Short mmCIF file of C-alpha atoms and ligand atoms in Angstrom, two decimals:
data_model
loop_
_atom_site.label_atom_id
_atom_site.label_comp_id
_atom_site.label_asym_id
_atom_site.label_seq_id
_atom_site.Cartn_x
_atom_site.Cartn_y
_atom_site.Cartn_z
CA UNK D 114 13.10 22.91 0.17
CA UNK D 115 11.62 19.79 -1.51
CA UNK D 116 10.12 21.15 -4.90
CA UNK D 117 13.55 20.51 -6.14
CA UNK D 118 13.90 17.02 -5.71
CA UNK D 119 11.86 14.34 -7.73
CA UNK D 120 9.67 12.59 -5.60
CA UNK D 121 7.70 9.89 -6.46
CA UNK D 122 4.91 11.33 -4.08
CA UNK D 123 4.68 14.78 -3.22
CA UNK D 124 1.57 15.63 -0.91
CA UNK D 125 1.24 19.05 0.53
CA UNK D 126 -1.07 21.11 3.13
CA UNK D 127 -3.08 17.98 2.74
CA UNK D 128 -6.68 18.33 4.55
CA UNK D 129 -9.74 16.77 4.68
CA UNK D 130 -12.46 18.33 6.83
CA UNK D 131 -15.36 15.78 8.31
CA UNK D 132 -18.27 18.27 9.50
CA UNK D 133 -15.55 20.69 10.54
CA UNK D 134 -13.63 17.90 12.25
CA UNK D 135 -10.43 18.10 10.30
CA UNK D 136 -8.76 14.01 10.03
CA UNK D 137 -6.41 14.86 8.11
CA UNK D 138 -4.74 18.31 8.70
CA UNK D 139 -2.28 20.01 7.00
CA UNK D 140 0.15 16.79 6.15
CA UNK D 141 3.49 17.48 3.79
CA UNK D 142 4.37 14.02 2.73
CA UNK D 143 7.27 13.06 0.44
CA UNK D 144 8.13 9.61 -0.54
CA UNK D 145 11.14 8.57 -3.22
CA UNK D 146 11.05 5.47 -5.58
CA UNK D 147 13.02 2.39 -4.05
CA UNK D 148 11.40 3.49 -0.87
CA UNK D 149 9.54 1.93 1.80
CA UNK D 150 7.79 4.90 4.09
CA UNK D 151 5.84 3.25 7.04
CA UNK D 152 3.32 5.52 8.92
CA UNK D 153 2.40 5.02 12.38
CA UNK D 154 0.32 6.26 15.25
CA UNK D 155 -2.62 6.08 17.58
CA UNK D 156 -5.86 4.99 16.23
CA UNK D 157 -7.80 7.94 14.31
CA UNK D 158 -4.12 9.68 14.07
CA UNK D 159 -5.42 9.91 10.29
CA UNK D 160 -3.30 6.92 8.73
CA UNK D 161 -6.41 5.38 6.60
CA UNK D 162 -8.15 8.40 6.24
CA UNK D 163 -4.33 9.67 4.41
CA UNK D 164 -4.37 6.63 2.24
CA UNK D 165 -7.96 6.93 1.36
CA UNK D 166 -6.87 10.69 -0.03
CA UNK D 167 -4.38 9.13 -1.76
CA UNK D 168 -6.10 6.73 -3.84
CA UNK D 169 -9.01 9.16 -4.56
CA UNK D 170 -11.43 7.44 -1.97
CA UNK D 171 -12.14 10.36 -0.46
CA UNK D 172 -11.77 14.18 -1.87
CA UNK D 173 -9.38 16.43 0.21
CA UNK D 174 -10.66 19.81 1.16
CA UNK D 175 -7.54 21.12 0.77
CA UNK D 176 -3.86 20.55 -0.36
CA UNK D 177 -2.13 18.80 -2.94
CA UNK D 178 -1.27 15.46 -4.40
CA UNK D 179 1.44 15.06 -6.76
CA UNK D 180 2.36 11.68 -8.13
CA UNK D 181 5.05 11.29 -10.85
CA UNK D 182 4.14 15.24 -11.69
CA UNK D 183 0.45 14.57 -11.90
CA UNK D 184 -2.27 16.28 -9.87
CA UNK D 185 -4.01 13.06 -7.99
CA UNK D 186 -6.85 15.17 -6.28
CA UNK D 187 -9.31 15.87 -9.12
CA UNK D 188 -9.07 11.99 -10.30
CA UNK D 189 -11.37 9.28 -9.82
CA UNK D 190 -10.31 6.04 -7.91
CA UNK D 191 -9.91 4.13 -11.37
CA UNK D 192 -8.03 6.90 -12.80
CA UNK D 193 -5.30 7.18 -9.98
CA UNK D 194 -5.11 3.20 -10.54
CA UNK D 195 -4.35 4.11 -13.77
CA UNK D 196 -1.76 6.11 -13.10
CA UNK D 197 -0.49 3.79 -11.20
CA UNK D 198 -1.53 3.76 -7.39
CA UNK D 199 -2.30 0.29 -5.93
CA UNK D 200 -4.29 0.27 -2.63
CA UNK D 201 -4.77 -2.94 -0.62
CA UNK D 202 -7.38 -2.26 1.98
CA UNK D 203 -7.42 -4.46 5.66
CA UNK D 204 -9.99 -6.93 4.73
CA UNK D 205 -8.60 -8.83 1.86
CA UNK D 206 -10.85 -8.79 -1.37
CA UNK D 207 -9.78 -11.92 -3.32
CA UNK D 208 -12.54 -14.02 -5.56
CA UNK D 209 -12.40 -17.40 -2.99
CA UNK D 210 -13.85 -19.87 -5.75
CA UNK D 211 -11.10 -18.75 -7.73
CA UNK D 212 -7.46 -20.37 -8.15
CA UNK D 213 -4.77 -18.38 -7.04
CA UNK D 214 -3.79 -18.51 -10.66
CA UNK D 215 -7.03 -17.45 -12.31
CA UNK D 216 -6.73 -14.57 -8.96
CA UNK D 217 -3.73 -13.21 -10.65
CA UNK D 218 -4.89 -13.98 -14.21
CA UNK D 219 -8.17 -11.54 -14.01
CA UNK D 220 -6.03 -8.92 -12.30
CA UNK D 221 -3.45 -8.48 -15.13
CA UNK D 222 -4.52 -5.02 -16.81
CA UNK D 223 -6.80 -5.56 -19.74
CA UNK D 224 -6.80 -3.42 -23.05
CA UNK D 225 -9.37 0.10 -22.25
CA UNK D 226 -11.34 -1.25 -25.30
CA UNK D 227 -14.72 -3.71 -25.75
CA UNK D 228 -12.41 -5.86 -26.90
CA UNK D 229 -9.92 -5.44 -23.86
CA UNK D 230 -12.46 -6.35 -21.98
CA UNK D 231 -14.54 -9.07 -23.67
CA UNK D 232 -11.32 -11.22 -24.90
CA UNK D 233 -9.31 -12.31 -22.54
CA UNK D 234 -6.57 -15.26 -24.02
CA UNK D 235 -3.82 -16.46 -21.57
CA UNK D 236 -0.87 -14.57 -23.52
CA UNK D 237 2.91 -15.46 -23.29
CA UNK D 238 3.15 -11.79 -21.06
CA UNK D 239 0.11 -12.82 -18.95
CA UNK D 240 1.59 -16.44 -17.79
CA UNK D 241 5.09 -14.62 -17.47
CA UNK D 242 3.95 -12.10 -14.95
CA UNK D 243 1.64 -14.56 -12.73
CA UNK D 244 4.51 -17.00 -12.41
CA UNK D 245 6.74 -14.38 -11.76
CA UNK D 246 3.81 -12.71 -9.54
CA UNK D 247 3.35 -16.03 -7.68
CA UNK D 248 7.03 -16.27 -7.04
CA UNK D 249 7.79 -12.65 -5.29
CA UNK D 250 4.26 -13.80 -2.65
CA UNK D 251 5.95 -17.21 -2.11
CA UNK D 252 2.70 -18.59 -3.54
CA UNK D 253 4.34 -20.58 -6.39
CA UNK D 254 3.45 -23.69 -4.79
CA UNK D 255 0.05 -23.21 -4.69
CA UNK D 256 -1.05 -21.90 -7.93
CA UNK D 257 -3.64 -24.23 -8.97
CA UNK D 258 -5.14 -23.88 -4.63
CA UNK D 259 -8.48 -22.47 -4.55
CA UNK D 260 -7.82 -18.98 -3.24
CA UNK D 261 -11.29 -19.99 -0.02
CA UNK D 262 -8.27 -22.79 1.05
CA UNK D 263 -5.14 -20.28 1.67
CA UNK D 264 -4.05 -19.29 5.14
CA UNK D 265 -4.98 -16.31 6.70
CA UNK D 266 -1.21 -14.95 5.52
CA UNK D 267 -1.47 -16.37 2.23
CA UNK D 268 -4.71 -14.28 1.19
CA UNK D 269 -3.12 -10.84 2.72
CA UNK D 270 -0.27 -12.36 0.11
CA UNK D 271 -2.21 -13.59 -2.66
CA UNK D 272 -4.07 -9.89 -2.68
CA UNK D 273 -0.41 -7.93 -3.14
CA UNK D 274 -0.08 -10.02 -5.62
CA UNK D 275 -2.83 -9.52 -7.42
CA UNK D 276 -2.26 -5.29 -6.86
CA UNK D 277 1.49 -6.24 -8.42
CA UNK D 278 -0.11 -8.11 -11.91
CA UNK D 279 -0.86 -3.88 -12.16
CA UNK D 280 2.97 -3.07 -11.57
CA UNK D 281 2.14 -0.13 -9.67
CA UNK D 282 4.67 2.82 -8.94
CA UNK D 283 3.66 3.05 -5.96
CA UNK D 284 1.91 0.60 -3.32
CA UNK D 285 0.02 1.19 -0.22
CA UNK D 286 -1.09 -1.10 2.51
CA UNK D 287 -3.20 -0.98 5.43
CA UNK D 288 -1.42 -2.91 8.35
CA UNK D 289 -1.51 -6.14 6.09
CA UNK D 290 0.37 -8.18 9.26
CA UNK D 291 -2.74 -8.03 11.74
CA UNK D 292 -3.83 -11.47 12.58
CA UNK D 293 -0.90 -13.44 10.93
CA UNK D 294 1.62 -15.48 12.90
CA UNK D 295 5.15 -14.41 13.64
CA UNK D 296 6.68 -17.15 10.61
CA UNK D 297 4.09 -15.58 8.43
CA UNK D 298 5.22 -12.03 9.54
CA UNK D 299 8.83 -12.42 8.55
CA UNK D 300 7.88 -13.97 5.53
CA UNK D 301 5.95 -10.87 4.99
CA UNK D 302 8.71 -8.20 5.42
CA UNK D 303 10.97 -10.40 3.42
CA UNK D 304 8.25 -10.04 0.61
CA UNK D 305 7.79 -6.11 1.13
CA UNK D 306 11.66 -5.81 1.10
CA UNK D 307 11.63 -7.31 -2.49
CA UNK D 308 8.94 -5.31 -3.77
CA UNK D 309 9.58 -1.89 -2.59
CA UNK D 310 12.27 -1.88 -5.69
CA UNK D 311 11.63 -0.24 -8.53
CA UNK D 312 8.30 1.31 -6.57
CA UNK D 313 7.78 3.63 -3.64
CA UNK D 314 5.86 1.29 -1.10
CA UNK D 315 3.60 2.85 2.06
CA UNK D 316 2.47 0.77 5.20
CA UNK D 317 0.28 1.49 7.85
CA UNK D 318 1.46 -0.94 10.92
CA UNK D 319 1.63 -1.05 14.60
CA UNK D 320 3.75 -3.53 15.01
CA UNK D 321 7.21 -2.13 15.89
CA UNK D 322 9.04 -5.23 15.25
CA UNK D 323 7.48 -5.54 12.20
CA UNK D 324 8.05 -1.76 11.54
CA UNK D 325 11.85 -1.45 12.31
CA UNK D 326 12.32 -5.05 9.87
CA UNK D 327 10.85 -2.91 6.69
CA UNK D 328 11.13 0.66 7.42
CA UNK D 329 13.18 2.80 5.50
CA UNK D 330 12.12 6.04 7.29
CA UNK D 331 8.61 6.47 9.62
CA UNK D 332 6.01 9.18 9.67
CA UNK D 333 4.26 9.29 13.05
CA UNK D 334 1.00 11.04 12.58
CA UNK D 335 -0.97 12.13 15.41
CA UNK D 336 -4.42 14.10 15.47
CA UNK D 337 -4.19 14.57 11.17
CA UNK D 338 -0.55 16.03 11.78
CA UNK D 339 2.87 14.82 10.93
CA UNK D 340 4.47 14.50 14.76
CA UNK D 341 7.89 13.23 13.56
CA UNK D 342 9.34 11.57 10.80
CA UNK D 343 12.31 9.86 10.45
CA UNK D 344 14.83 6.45 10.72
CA UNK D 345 13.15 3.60 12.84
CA UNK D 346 15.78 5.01 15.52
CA UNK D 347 14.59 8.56 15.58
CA UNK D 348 11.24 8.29 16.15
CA UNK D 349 11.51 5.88 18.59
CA UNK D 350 13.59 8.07 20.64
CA UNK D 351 11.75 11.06 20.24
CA UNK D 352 9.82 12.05 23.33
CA UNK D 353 6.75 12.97 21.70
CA UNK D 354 6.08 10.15 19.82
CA UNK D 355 6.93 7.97 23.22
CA UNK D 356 3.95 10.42 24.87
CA UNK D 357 1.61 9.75 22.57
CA UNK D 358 1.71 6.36 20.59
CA UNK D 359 5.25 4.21 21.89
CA UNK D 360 4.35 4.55 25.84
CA UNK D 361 1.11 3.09 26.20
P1 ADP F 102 -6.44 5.65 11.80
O1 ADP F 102 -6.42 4.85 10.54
O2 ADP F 102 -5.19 6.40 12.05
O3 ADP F 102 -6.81 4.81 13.00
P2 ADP F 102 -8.66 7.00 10.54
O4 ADP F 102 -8.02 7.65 9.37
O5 ADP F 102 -9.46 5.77 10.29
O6 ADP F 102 -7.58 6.75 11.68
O7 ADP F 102 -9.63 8.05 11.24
C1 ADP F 102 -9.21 9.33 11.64
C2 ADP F 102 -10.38 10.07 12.24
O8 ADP F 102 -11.28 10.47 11.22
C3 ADP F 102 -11.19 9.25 13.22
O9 ADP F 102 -11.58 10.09 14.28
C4 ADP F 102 -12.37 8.80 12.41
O10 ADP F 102 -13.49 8.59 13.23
C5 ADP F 102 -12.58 9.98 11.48
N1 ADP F 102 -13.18 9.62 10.19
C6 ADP F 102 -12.61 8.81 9.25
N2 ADP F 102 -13.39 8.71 8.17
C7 ADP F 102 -14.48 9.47 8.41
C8 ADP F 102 -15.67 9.80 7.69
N3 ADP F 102 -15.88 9.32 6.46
N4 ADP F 102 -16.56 10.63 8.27
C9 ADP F 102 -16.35 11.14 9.49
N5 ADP F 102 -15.27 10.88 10.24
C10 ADP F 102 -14.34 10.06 9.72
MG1 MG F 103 -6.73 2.78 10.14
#
């Protein structure tokens, strides 16, 4: 019923099989560009495990991967970066000593060459993108800020930002609200609202405020399977997902 239409992400009969114990389980998965999919659901429902499939972290045991019409499941992790698949993981990785400008300034994609990676001169289209960067994380202000000083919230921010000096196609992030206040939260879905055009965008989060704020449709998965997906509405309503995840 899908194959016709031109996802941005197509995963199918995805599984991944830990000593027989299978995480991830036999998950159909289809995400558009412009979209913003958030996935939900108790913990070890699969959520991470799905993203680490995704960006090549771990090797599925069965199923496929399709991204823009290429097969993601046989690539490396710098090769599905390459293709365009940014990841940001729960702990943010940013280089603390660092500005947030020279943050932004290393991620830009270098040339594949030695010479890609040996010169690196602060071009016109390098200074374009990290002001431009800087402006979508509302971190414009603090450019010149060693990246150890930020806020809690401005590091989860400063790290998109460094995934968008890649321009992915598509962007996925692991509950990047936990531990940030509630300014710093809506500040947050205002910034994944802007970004999630021109891009598919994927977020793992429990936070149902936070959820119904970005979500354009929610997968619930529960034991490695899809339980329901759907509008904020729908899955909220749905008395399975209330059983296991939205009751307790
Ligand atoms: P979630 O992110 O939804 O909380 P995870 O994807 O982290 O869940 O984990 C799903 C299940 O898979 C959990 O039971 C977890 O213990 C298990 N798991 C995840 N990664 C591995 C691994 N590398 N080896 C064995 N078990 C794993
Ligand atoms: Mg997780």
């Amino acid at each position: 019923m899908n194959a016709a239409r031109d996802f941005v992400l197509s995963v199918e009969d995805l599984t991944v099989s830990f000593d027989g114990f299978k995480a991830v389980d036999g998950v159909n998965l289809y995400v558009d560009r412009d979209e913003l999919r958030v996935i939900i659901g108790p913990n070890g429902a699969g959520k991470t495990t799905l993203l680490d499939l995704i960006c090549g972290k771990t090797r599925a045991s069965a199923g496929t991967i399709q991204f823009k019409k290429k097969e993601l499941t046989k690539m490396a992790e710098y090769e599905v970066v390459r293709a365009g698949v940014g990841r940001k993981f729960q702990t943010p990785s940013i280089y603390e000593n660092l500005t947030v400008y020279e943050n932004l300034e290393v991620s830009f994609p270098r040339g594949r060459g030695v010479f890609g990676c040996l010169t690196f001169k602060r071009t016109p289209d390098v200074v374009e993108r990290v002001n431009s960067v800087a402006e979508t994380i509302n971190l414009k202000d603090n450019l010149h800020k060693e990246a150890g000083a930020l806020s809690h919230g401005q590091k989860q921010w400063l790290e998109i930002g460094m995934l968008l000096m890649q321009e992915p196609e598509l962007l996925m992030l692991d509950e990047p609200v936990a531990g940030m206040s509630v300014k710093e939260r809506e500040q947050t879905a205002d910034l994944l609202n802007r970004i999630c055009k021109g891009r598919s965008v994927i977020v793992i989060e429990h936070d149902m405020q936070f959820v119904k704020r970005i979500a354009h449709r929610v997968t619930v998965l529960h034991q490695g399977k899809v339980l329901c997906e759907g509008s904020v509405d729908k899955v909220q309503s749905d008395p399975k997902v209330i059983e296991v995840y939205l009751g307790h």
